[in-house]
Each structure stands twice: as structure tokens, then as C-alpha cells.
Amino acid sequence: MVLGHLNHLWRWCGTAFSFLVFGIGGLLLPLFMVPILYCLPGSAEQRERRGQRVIHCAFRFYIGMMKTLGVLSYEVEGIDKLRDARLILANHPSLIDVIFLIALVPNANCVVKGKLIRNPFTRGPIRCAGYIINEDSDKVIDAAADAFGKGHALIIFPEGTRTTPGEPLKLKRGAANVAIRAGADITPVLISCSPSTLTKQDRWYQVPARKVHMRIQVNEGLPIAPYLESSAPSIAARQLTADLADYFDKELRVYE
């Protein structure tokens, strides 16, 4: 009993420290990274690629730090399938899902909420890496096509927000529109978090009674070609969204 309480206290302190590190890093990283990136020779595209690499390395360090502190553990299956991925779609059970995915993908680009560009802790890294701001659907599709042209792997959570535990996934059509209109094959990623933590209903200080374990499984790619035979992209996107919802619900039941 006493050891259990001490373990929980340690993980609470480790979680608080991890959030502190993330906040300080979000403020300090751009202060050092932006001047260096602009001083180095190269184009804007090269600066974006370097910025993505820096954030990738920072997030690899971050998840390693959380594991070392005993805040969580994790396992990854099928990581080799991310090597040539273009459009990565994943379910979204926890706040830290994107950190894990970027830590696994060196050339990751992301579609992020517009409010994050106004957050002082996230604004700098987003701008440095050239991440796509989700404020205009047409501009997002154009920016996604441009990202694919640059060789980026684009990460999107098709739910648009974190999953509500115990409820079926409700996918928005944006990810399907990107896939259809940009002609990008899909690499599906299944994420589970046990016990559940950092959902929309959780606060950071609500640390679970036992250590969190993250499981990330990268599945075989889903070709987009069959959907491109439809005469109307809007119909194809609607059908793809429905198929993706069925796919993730089915796969997650097996996976979990």
C-alpha cells in the first residue's frame, strides 16, 4: 500500500516535470532554433526540413525522458511501414499521441488546430517546421499537396479531436478530402493508451493509479486508387470517411 502511494507520487511528480519541460522547451527552442535555421545557408524548404528534424529529435528525447522517469512505457509495432509513408492517419486517445508520431517520423508534417499558433508554447515550433494550420479547408488541401511534393509525411487525426473513451470514432471528412484530392495513399496507425489518460475530460494532474502504457501499431497501407474512380471527389471522400470509420473501429477492437 505504502509503495503504491509512493509510486503514484513519483509518477505525479514526473508528470508535472514533463509538462514543465514541454512548456519551457516550447518557449526556448524557437529562440535558439529560429536564428540558427535562418543563419544556415539554404532555401525556405530546407529550413522547414531542418525544423522538422529538430522537433523530431526533441520529441524522441522527450518520450525517452518520460520513459526513464517512469511516467509511462511504450511499444511500437510495424515502424518500418512509416519509412515511405505519405498520409498517416491515426486515432487519437491521448494528448501526447502527436508527440509519439513525430518522434517516430523524421520528416513529419502535421495539420494542427488554428488556436495552437496563438499559444506561446506551441507557436514557435509550428512555424519553424512549416506545419499546416487548419483554418481553411481548401488551403489545407493545397498545403497538403505541397507538403507531399516536398517529401513530407503528413500526420492527421481524422477525428479532429481526442477520442471520447468508450464511444465509437466519429471521423470528420477533412482527412479523406486530403487523401482523395491529393491522391495520397493512407498509412493507418492504431494507438492505445492503458490506462486512459490525458483525454479531453482529464487534467494533467489526474495521474492514473498505475503506469500508463502506450501501444502504437502501424498497419499495412490503404491504397486510394479505388476511390479515385468515382466521378465526384465529394462522393469519394464521403465513402472513404465511412470506410475509415469502419476500419478503425474494427481494427481497434482487435488491437485492444
mmCIF file of C-alpha atoms in Angstrom:
data_model
loop_
_atom_site.group_PDB
_atom_site.id
_atom_site.type_symbol
_atom_site.label_atom_id
_atom_site.label_comp_id
_atom_site.label_asym_id
_atom_site.label_seq_id
_atom_site.Cartn_x
_atom_site.Cartn_y
_atom_site.Cartn_z
ATOM 1 C CA MET A 1 0.000 0.000 0.000
ATOM 2 C CA VAL A 2 2.744 2.465 1.014
ATOM 3 C CA LEU A 3 4.873 1.530 -2.011
ATOM 4 C CA GLY A 4 1.856 2.048 -4.250
ATOM 5 C CA HIS A 5 1.310 5.548 -2.865
ATOM 6 C CA LEU A 6 4.985 6.382 -3.235
ATOM 7 C CA ASN A 7 4.987 5.115 -6.820
ATOM 8 C CA HIS A 8 1.944 7.232 -7.628
ATOM 9 C CA LEU A 9 3.552 10.287 -6.012
ATOM 10 C CA TRP A 10 6.723 9.719 -8.042
ATOM 11 C CA ARG A 11 4.758 9.462 -11.298
ATOM 12 C CA TRP A 12 2.755 12.580 -10.391
ATOM 13 C CA CYS A 13 5.995 14.495 -9.870
ATOM 14 C CA GLY A 14 7.408 13.034 -13.084
ATOM 15 C CA THR A 15 4.281 14.090 -14.983
ATOM 16 C CA ALA A 16 4.472 17.626 -13.559
ATOM 17 C CA PHE A 17 8.149 17.811 -14.504
ATOM 18 C CA SER A 18 7.389 16.538 -18.024
ATOM 19 C CA PHE A 19 4.771 19.235 -18.590
ATOM 20 C CA LEU A 20 7.191 21.842 -17.250
ATOM 21 C CA VAL A 21 9.906 20.656 -19.640
ATOM 22 C CA PHE A 22 7.464 20.734 -22.553
ATOM 23 C CA GLY A 23 6.387 24.291 -21.748
ATOM 24 C CA ILE A 24 9.938 25.587 -21.282
ATOM 25 C CA GLY A 25 11.056 23.768 -24.423
ATOM 26 C CA GLY A 26 8.214 25.289 -26.425
ATOM 27 C CA LEU A 27 9.393 28.750 -25.392
ATOM 28 C CA LEU A 28 13.167 28.294 -25.595
ATOM 29 C CA LEU A 29 13.510 26.012 -28.613
ATOM 30 C CA PRO A 30 12.377 28.657 -31.136
ATOM 31 C CA LEU A 31 14.594 31.297 -29.514
ATOM 32 C CA PHE A 32 17.666 29.222 -30.322
ATOM 33 C CA MET A 33 16.385 27.276 -33.323
ATOM 34 C CA VAL A 34 14.982 30.079 -35.473
ATOM 35 C CA PRO A 35 18.161 32.248 -35.568
ATOM 36 C CA ILE A 36 20.307 29.194 -36.308
ATOM 37 C CA LEU A 37 17.989 27.965 -39.077
ATOM 38 C CA TYR A 38 17.939 31.391 -40.719
ATOM 39 C CA CYS A 39 21.713 31.743 -40.466
ATOM 40 C CA LEU A 40 22.367 28.430 -42.158
ATOM 41 C CA PRO A 41 22.520 28.515 -45.963
ATOM 42 C CA GLY A 42 19.583 27.049 -47.829
ATOM 43 C CA SER A 43 16.048 27.663 -49.034
ATOM 44 C CA ALA A 44 12.838 28.033 -47.027
ATOM 45 C CA GLU A 45 12.079 24.398 -47.830
ATOM 46 C CA GLN A 46 15.423 23.325 -46.386
ATOM 47 C CA ARG A 47 14.746 25.374 -43.249
ATOM 48 C CA GLU A 48 11.403 23.616 -42.829
ATOM 49 C CA ARG A 49 13.053 20.231 -43.233
ATOM 50 C CA ARG A 50 15.682 21.121 -40.631
ATOM 51 C CA GLY A 51 12.997 22.437 -38.300
ATOM 52 C CA GLN A 52 11.061 19.188 -38.620
ATOM 53 C CA ARG A 53 14.213 17.219 -37.867
ATOM 54 C CA VAL A 54 14.945 19.299 -34.758
ATOM 55 C CA ILE A 55 11.409 18.791 -33.421
ATOM 56 C CA HIS A 56 11.618 15.079 -34.252
ATOM 57 C CA CYS A 57 14.827 14.774 -32.210
ATOM 58 C CA ALA A 58 13.393 16.885 -29.370
ATOM 59 C CA PHE A 59 10.300 14.654 -29.156
ATOM 60 C CA ARG A 60 12.422 11.488 -29.261
ATOM 61 C CA PHE A 61 14.324 12.864 -26.281
ATOM 62 C CA TYR A 62 11.035 13.828 -24.597
ATOM 63 C CA ILE A 63 9.394 10.404 -24.781
ATOM 64 C CA GLY A 64 12.680 8.820 -23.696
ATOM 65 C CA MET A 65 12.739 11.163 -20.716
ATOM 66 C CA MET A 66 9.171 10.236 -19.724
ATOM 67 C CA LYS A 67 10.027 6.543 -20.001
ATOM 68 C CA THR A 68 13.173 6.995 -17.889
ATOM 69 C CA LEU A 69 11.204 8.889 -15.252
ATOM 70 C CA GLY A 70 8.724 6.020 -15.067
ATOM 71 C CA VAL A 71 5.804 8.187 -16.183
ATOM 72 C CA LEU A 72 4.947 5.744 -18.964
ATOM 73 C CA SER A 73 6.150 2.842 -21.088
ATOM 74 C CA TYR A 74 5.551 2.223 -24.771
ATOM 75 C CA GLU A 75 5.939 -0.251 -27.612
ATOM 76 C CA VAL A 76 5.857 0.257 -31.386
ATOM 77 C CA GLU A 77 4.977 -2.361 -33.993
ATOM 78 C CA GLY A 78 5.493 -2.058 -37.745
ATOM 79 C CA ILE A 79 7.659 1.060 -37.572
ATOM 80 C CA ASP A 80 9.277 0.152 -40.906
ATOM 81 C CA LYS A 81 5.956 0.922 -42.635
ATOM 82 C CA LEU A 82 6.416 4.602 -41.741
ATOM 83 C CA ARG A 83 9.585 4.874 -43.798
ATOM 84 C CA ASP A 84 7.856 5.761 -47.095
ATOM 85 C CA ALA A 85 4.524 6.918 -45.677
ATOM 86 C CA ARG A 86 2.809 9.950 -47.180
ATOM 87 C CA LEU A 87 -0.512 10.376 -45.350
ATOM 88 C CA ILE A 88 -0.526 8.969 -41.803
ATOM 89 C CA LEU A 89 -3.960 8.682 -40.196
ATOM 90 C CA ALA A 90 -4.285 7.695 -36.536
ATOM 91 C CA ASN A 91 -6.879 7.510 -33.815
ATOM 92 C CA HIS A 92 -6.384 9.999 -31.009
ATOM 93 C CA PRO A 93 -6.883 8.606 -27.477
ATOM 94 C CA SER A 94 -4.427 10.895 -25.667
ATOM 95 C CA LEU A 95 -2.941 14.386 -25.737
ATOM 96 C CA ILE A 96 0.566 13.013 -26.337
ATOM 97 C CA ASP A 97 -0.225 10.917 -29.439
ATOM 98 C CA VAL A 98 1.222 13.506 -31.797
ATOM 99 C CA ILE A 99 4.448 13.661 -29.787
ATOM 100 C CA PHE A 100 4.954 9.929 -30.284
ATOM 101 C CA LEU A 101 4.175 10.047 -34.002
ATOM 102 C CA ILE A 102 6.525 12.962 -34.697
ATOM 103 C CA ALA A 103 9.200 11.194 -32.632
ATOM 104 C CA LEU A 104 8.828 8.208 -34.991
ATOM 105 C CA VAL A 105 8.744 10.159 -38.277
ATOM 106 C CA PRO A 106 11.773 12.398 -39.048
ATOM 107 C CA ASN A 107 10.063 14.177 -41.977
ATOM 108 C CA ALA A 108 6.717 14.669 -40.252
ATOM 109 C CA ASN A 109 4.376 17.485 -41.121
ATOM 110 C CA CYS A 110 1.079 17.919 -39.260
ATOM 111 C CA VAL A 111 -2.299 19.551 -39.630
ATOM 112 C CA VAL A 112 -2.759 21.480 -36.375
ATOM 113 C CA LYS A 113 -5.588 23.496 -34.889
ATOM 114 C CA GLY A 114 -5.505 27.235 -35.514
ATOM 115 C CA LYS A 115 -5.561 28.013 -31.792
ATOM 116 C CA LEU A 116 -2.138 26.365 -31.395
ATOM 117 C CA ILE A 117 -0.493 29.080 -33.485
ATOM 118 C CA ARG A 118 -1.698 31.574 -30.854
ATOM 119 C CA ASN A 119 -0.319 29.512 -27.960
ATOM 120 C CA PRO A 120 3.125 30.809 -26.873
ATOM 121 C CA PHE A 121 4.276 27.266 -26.019
ATOM 122 C CA THR A 122 3.484 25.803 -29.458
ATOM 123 C CA ARG A 123 3.603 28.774 -31.849
ATOM 124 C CA GLY A 124 7.370 28.744 -32.386
ATOM 125 C CA PRO A 125 7.836 25.059 -33.233
ATOM 126 C CA ILE A 126 4.811 25.096 -35.562
ATOM 127 C CA ARG A 127 6.203 27.997 -37.562
ATOM 128 C CA CYS A 128 9.731 26.604 -37.663
ATOM 129 C CA ALA A 129 8.604 23.266 -39.058
ATOM 130 C CA GLY A 130 6.074 24.713 -41.507
ATOM 131 C CA TYR A 131 3.167 22.741 -40.052
ATOM 132 C CA ILE A 132 -0.210 23.229 -41.726
ATOM 133 C CA ILE A 133 -2.773 25.365 -39.897
ATOM 134 C CA ASN A 134 -6.323 24.011 -40.030
ATOM 135 C CA GLU A 135 -8.313 27.207 -40.527
ATOM 136 C CA ASP A 136 -9.438 26.918 -44.166
ATOM 137 C CA SER A 137 -10.241 23.520 -45.700
ATOM 138 C CA ASP A 138 -9.268 24.493 -49.254
ATOM 139 C CA LYS A 139 -5.956 25.937 -48.105
ATOM 140 C CA VAL A 140 -5.286 22.798 -46.050
ATOM 141 C CA ILE A 141 -5.720 20.595 -49.125
ATOM 142 C CA ASP A 142 -3.431 22.820 -51.189
ATOM 143 C CA ALA A 143 -0.855 22.904 -48.386
ATOM 144 C CA ALA A 144 -1.060 19.124 -48.020
ATOM 145 C CA ALA A 145 -0.396 18.613 -51.739
ATOM 146 C CA ASP A 146 2.560 20.990 -51.435
ATOM 147 C CA ALA A 147 3.864 19.043 -48.413
ATOM 148 C CA PHE A 148 3.675 15.763 -50.330
ATOM 149 C CA GLY A 149 5.587 17.399 -53.158
ATOM 150 C CA LYS A 150 8.355 18.271 -50.700
ATOM 151 C CA GLY A 151 8.575 14.687 -49.483
ATOM 152 C CA HIS A 152 6.881 15.302 -46.141
ATOM 153 C CA ALA A 153 4.863 12.644 -44.331
ATOM 154 C CA LEU A 154 1.620 14.296 -43.233
ATOM 155 C CA ILE A 155 0.064 13.290 -39.893
ATOM 156 C CA ILE A 156 -3.677 13.816 -39.462
ATOM 157 C CA PHE A 157 -6.062 12.681 -36.741
ATOM 158 C CA PRO A 158 -9.290 12.224 -38.765
ATOM 159 C CA GLU A 159 -11.459 12.622 -35.661
ATOM 160 C CA GLY A 160 -10.265 16.216 -35.431
ATOM 161 C CA THR A 161 -10.075 15.940 -31.647
ATOM 162 C CA ARG A 162 -9.283 13.397 -28.969
ATOM 163 C CA THR A 163 -11.373 10.235 -28.779
ATOM 164 C CA THR A 164 -14.058 10.001 -26.113
ATOM 165 C CA PRO A 165 -13.325 6.746 -24.233
ATOM 166 C CA GLY A 166 -15.924 4.026 -24.772
ATOM 167 C CA GLU A 167 -17.538 5.690 -27.778
ATOM 168 C CA PRO A 168 -17.214 4.842 -31.497
ATOM 169 C CA LEU A 169 -14.872 7.010 -33.541
ATOM 170 C CA LYS A 170 -16.563 9.926 -35.277
ATOM 171 C CA LEU A 171 -14.424 10.951 -38.232
ATOM 172 C CA LYS A 172 -14.550 14.277 -39.989
ATOM 173 C CA ARG A 173 -14.229 14.424 -43.755
ATOM 174 C CA GLY A 174 -11.077 16.562 -43.886
ATOM 175 C CA ALA A 175 -8.568 13.697 -43.881
ATOM 176 C CA ALA A 176 -10.474 11.872 -46.621
ATOM 177 C CA ASN A 177 -10.608 15.052 -48.702
ATOM 178 C CA VAL A 178 -6.836 15.387 -48.440
ATOM 179 C CA ALA A 179 -6.348 11.760 -49.471
ATOM 180 C CA ILE A 180 -8.744 11.992 -52.420
ATOM 181 C CA ARG A 181 -7.781 15.398 -53.781
ATOM 182 C CA ALA A 182 -4.038 14.896 -53.295
ATOM 183 C CA GLY A 183 -4.126 11.260 -54.420
ATOM 184 C CA ALA A 184 -2.213 10.106 -51.327
ATOM 185 C CA ASP A 185 -2.254 6.511 -50.097
ATOM 186 C CA ILE A 186 -3.004 6.113 -46.398
ATOM 187 C CA THR A 187 -0.808 4.602 -43.697
ATOM 188 C CA PRO A 188 -3.133 3.774 -40.763
ATOM 189 C CA VAL A 189 -1.793 3.842 -37.206
ATOM 190 C CA LEU A 190 -3.585 2.335 -34.218
ATOM 191 C CA ILE A 191 -2.839 3.881 -30.822
ATOM 192 C CA SER A 192 -3.952 2.567 -27.452
ATOM 193 C CA CYS A 193 -3.314 4.059 -24.045
ATOM 194 C CA SER A 194 -3.821 1.939 -20.932
ATOM 195 C CA PRO A 195 -4.992 3.101 -18.516
ATOM 196 C CA SER A 196 -6.692 6.011 -20.227
ATOM 197 C CA THR A 197 -5.054 9.379 -19.583
ATOM 198 C CA LEU A 198 -4.919 12.921 -20.939
ATOM 199 C CA THR A 199 -8.255 12.617 -22.738
ATOM 200 C CA LYS A 200 -10.406 15.717 -23.249
ATOM 201 C CA GLN A 201 -12.010 15.021 -19.880
ATOM 202 C CA ASP A 202 -8.696 14.642 -17.985
ATOM 203 C CA ARG A 203 -6.479 17.268 -16.415
ATOM 204 C CA TRP A 204 -2.711 16.771 -16.429
ATOM 205 C CA TYR A 205 -2.608 16.281 -12.662
ATOM 206 C CA GLN A 206 -5.117 13.396 -12.765
ATOM 207 C CA VAL A 207 -2.401 10.754 -12.906
ATOM 208 C CA PRO A 208 -3.715 7.148 -13.185
ATOM 209 C CA ALA A 209 -3.237 4.692 -10.344
ATOM 210 C CA ARG A 210 -0.818 2.621 -12.445
ATOM 211 C CA LYS A 211 1.806 3.475 -15.040
ATOM 212 C CA VAL A 212 0.495 4.346 -18.491
ATOM 213 C CA HIS A 213 1.446 2.056 -21.376
ATOM 214 C CA MET A 214 1.255 3.321 -24.962
ATOM 215 C CA ARG A 215 0.950 0.849 -27.842
ATOM 216 C CA ILE A 216 1.446 2.058 -31.393
ATOM 217 C CA GLN A 217 0.835 -0.267 -34.317
ATOM 218 C CA VAL A 218 1.470 0.773 -37.915
ATOM 219 C CA ASN A 219 -0.711 -1.245 -40.300
ATOM 220 C CA GLU A 220 -0.378 -2.011 -43.990
ATOM 221 C CA GLY A 221 -1.139 0.910 -46.294
ATOM 222 C CA LEU A 222 -4.597 1.580 -47.703
ATOM 223 C CA PRO A 223 -4.473 2.391 -51.447
ATOM 224 C CA ILE A 224 -6.541 5.353 -52.550
ATOM 225 C CA ALA A 225 -6.790 4.366 -56.233
ATOM 226 C CA PRO A 226 -10.200 2.591 -55.972
ATOM 227 C CA TYR A 227 -11.786 5.780 -54.631
ATOM 228 C CA LEU A 228 -10.362 7.935 -57.409
ATOM 229 C CA GLU A 229 -12.546 6.097 -59.932
ATOM 230 C CA SER A 230 -15.578 7.934 -58.577
ATOM 231 C CA SER A 231 -16.803 10.788 -60.773
ATOM 232 C CA ALA A 232 -17.137 13.235 -57.881
ATOM 233 C CA PRO A 233 -14.392 13.820 -55.269
ATOM 234 C CA SER A 234 -17.016 14.791 -52.687
ATOM 235 C CA ILE A 235 -18.752 11.407 -53.050
ATOM 236 C CA ALA A 236 -15.418 9.591 -52.887
ATOM 237 C CA ALA A 237 -14.438 11.498 -49.735
ATOM 238 C CA ARG A 238 -17.756 10.678 -48.100
ATOM 239 C CA GLN A 239 -17.353 6.979 -48.875
ATOM 240 C CA LEU A 240 -13.726 6.945 -47.753
ATOM 241 C CA THR A 241 -14.669 8.605 -44.448
ATOM 242 C CA ALA A 242 -17.291 5.928 -43.781
ATOM 243 C CA ASP A 243 -14.859 3.150 -44.723
ATOM 244 C CA LEU A 244 -12.140 4.620 -42.489
ATOM 245 C CA ALA A 245 -14.533 4.796 -39.534
ATOM 246 C CA ASP A 246 -15.422 1.120 -40.039
ATOM 247 C CA TYR A 247 -11.761 0.223 -40.491
ATOM 248 C CA PHE A 248 -10.548 1.929 -37.311
ATOM 249 C CA ASP A 249 -13.465 0.641 -35.208
ATOM 250 C CA LYS A 250 -12.849 -2.921 -36.388
ATOM 251 C CA GLU A 251 -9.046 -2.800 -36.089
ATOM 252 C CA LEU A 252 -9.082 -1.157 -32.682
ATOM 253 C CA ARG A 253 -11.420 -3.835 -31.300
ATOM 254 C CA VAL A 254 -8.911 -6.487 -32.426
ATOM 255 C CA TYR A 255 -5.874 -4.433 -31.419
ATOM 256 C CA GLU A 256 -7.074 -3.693 -27.907
#
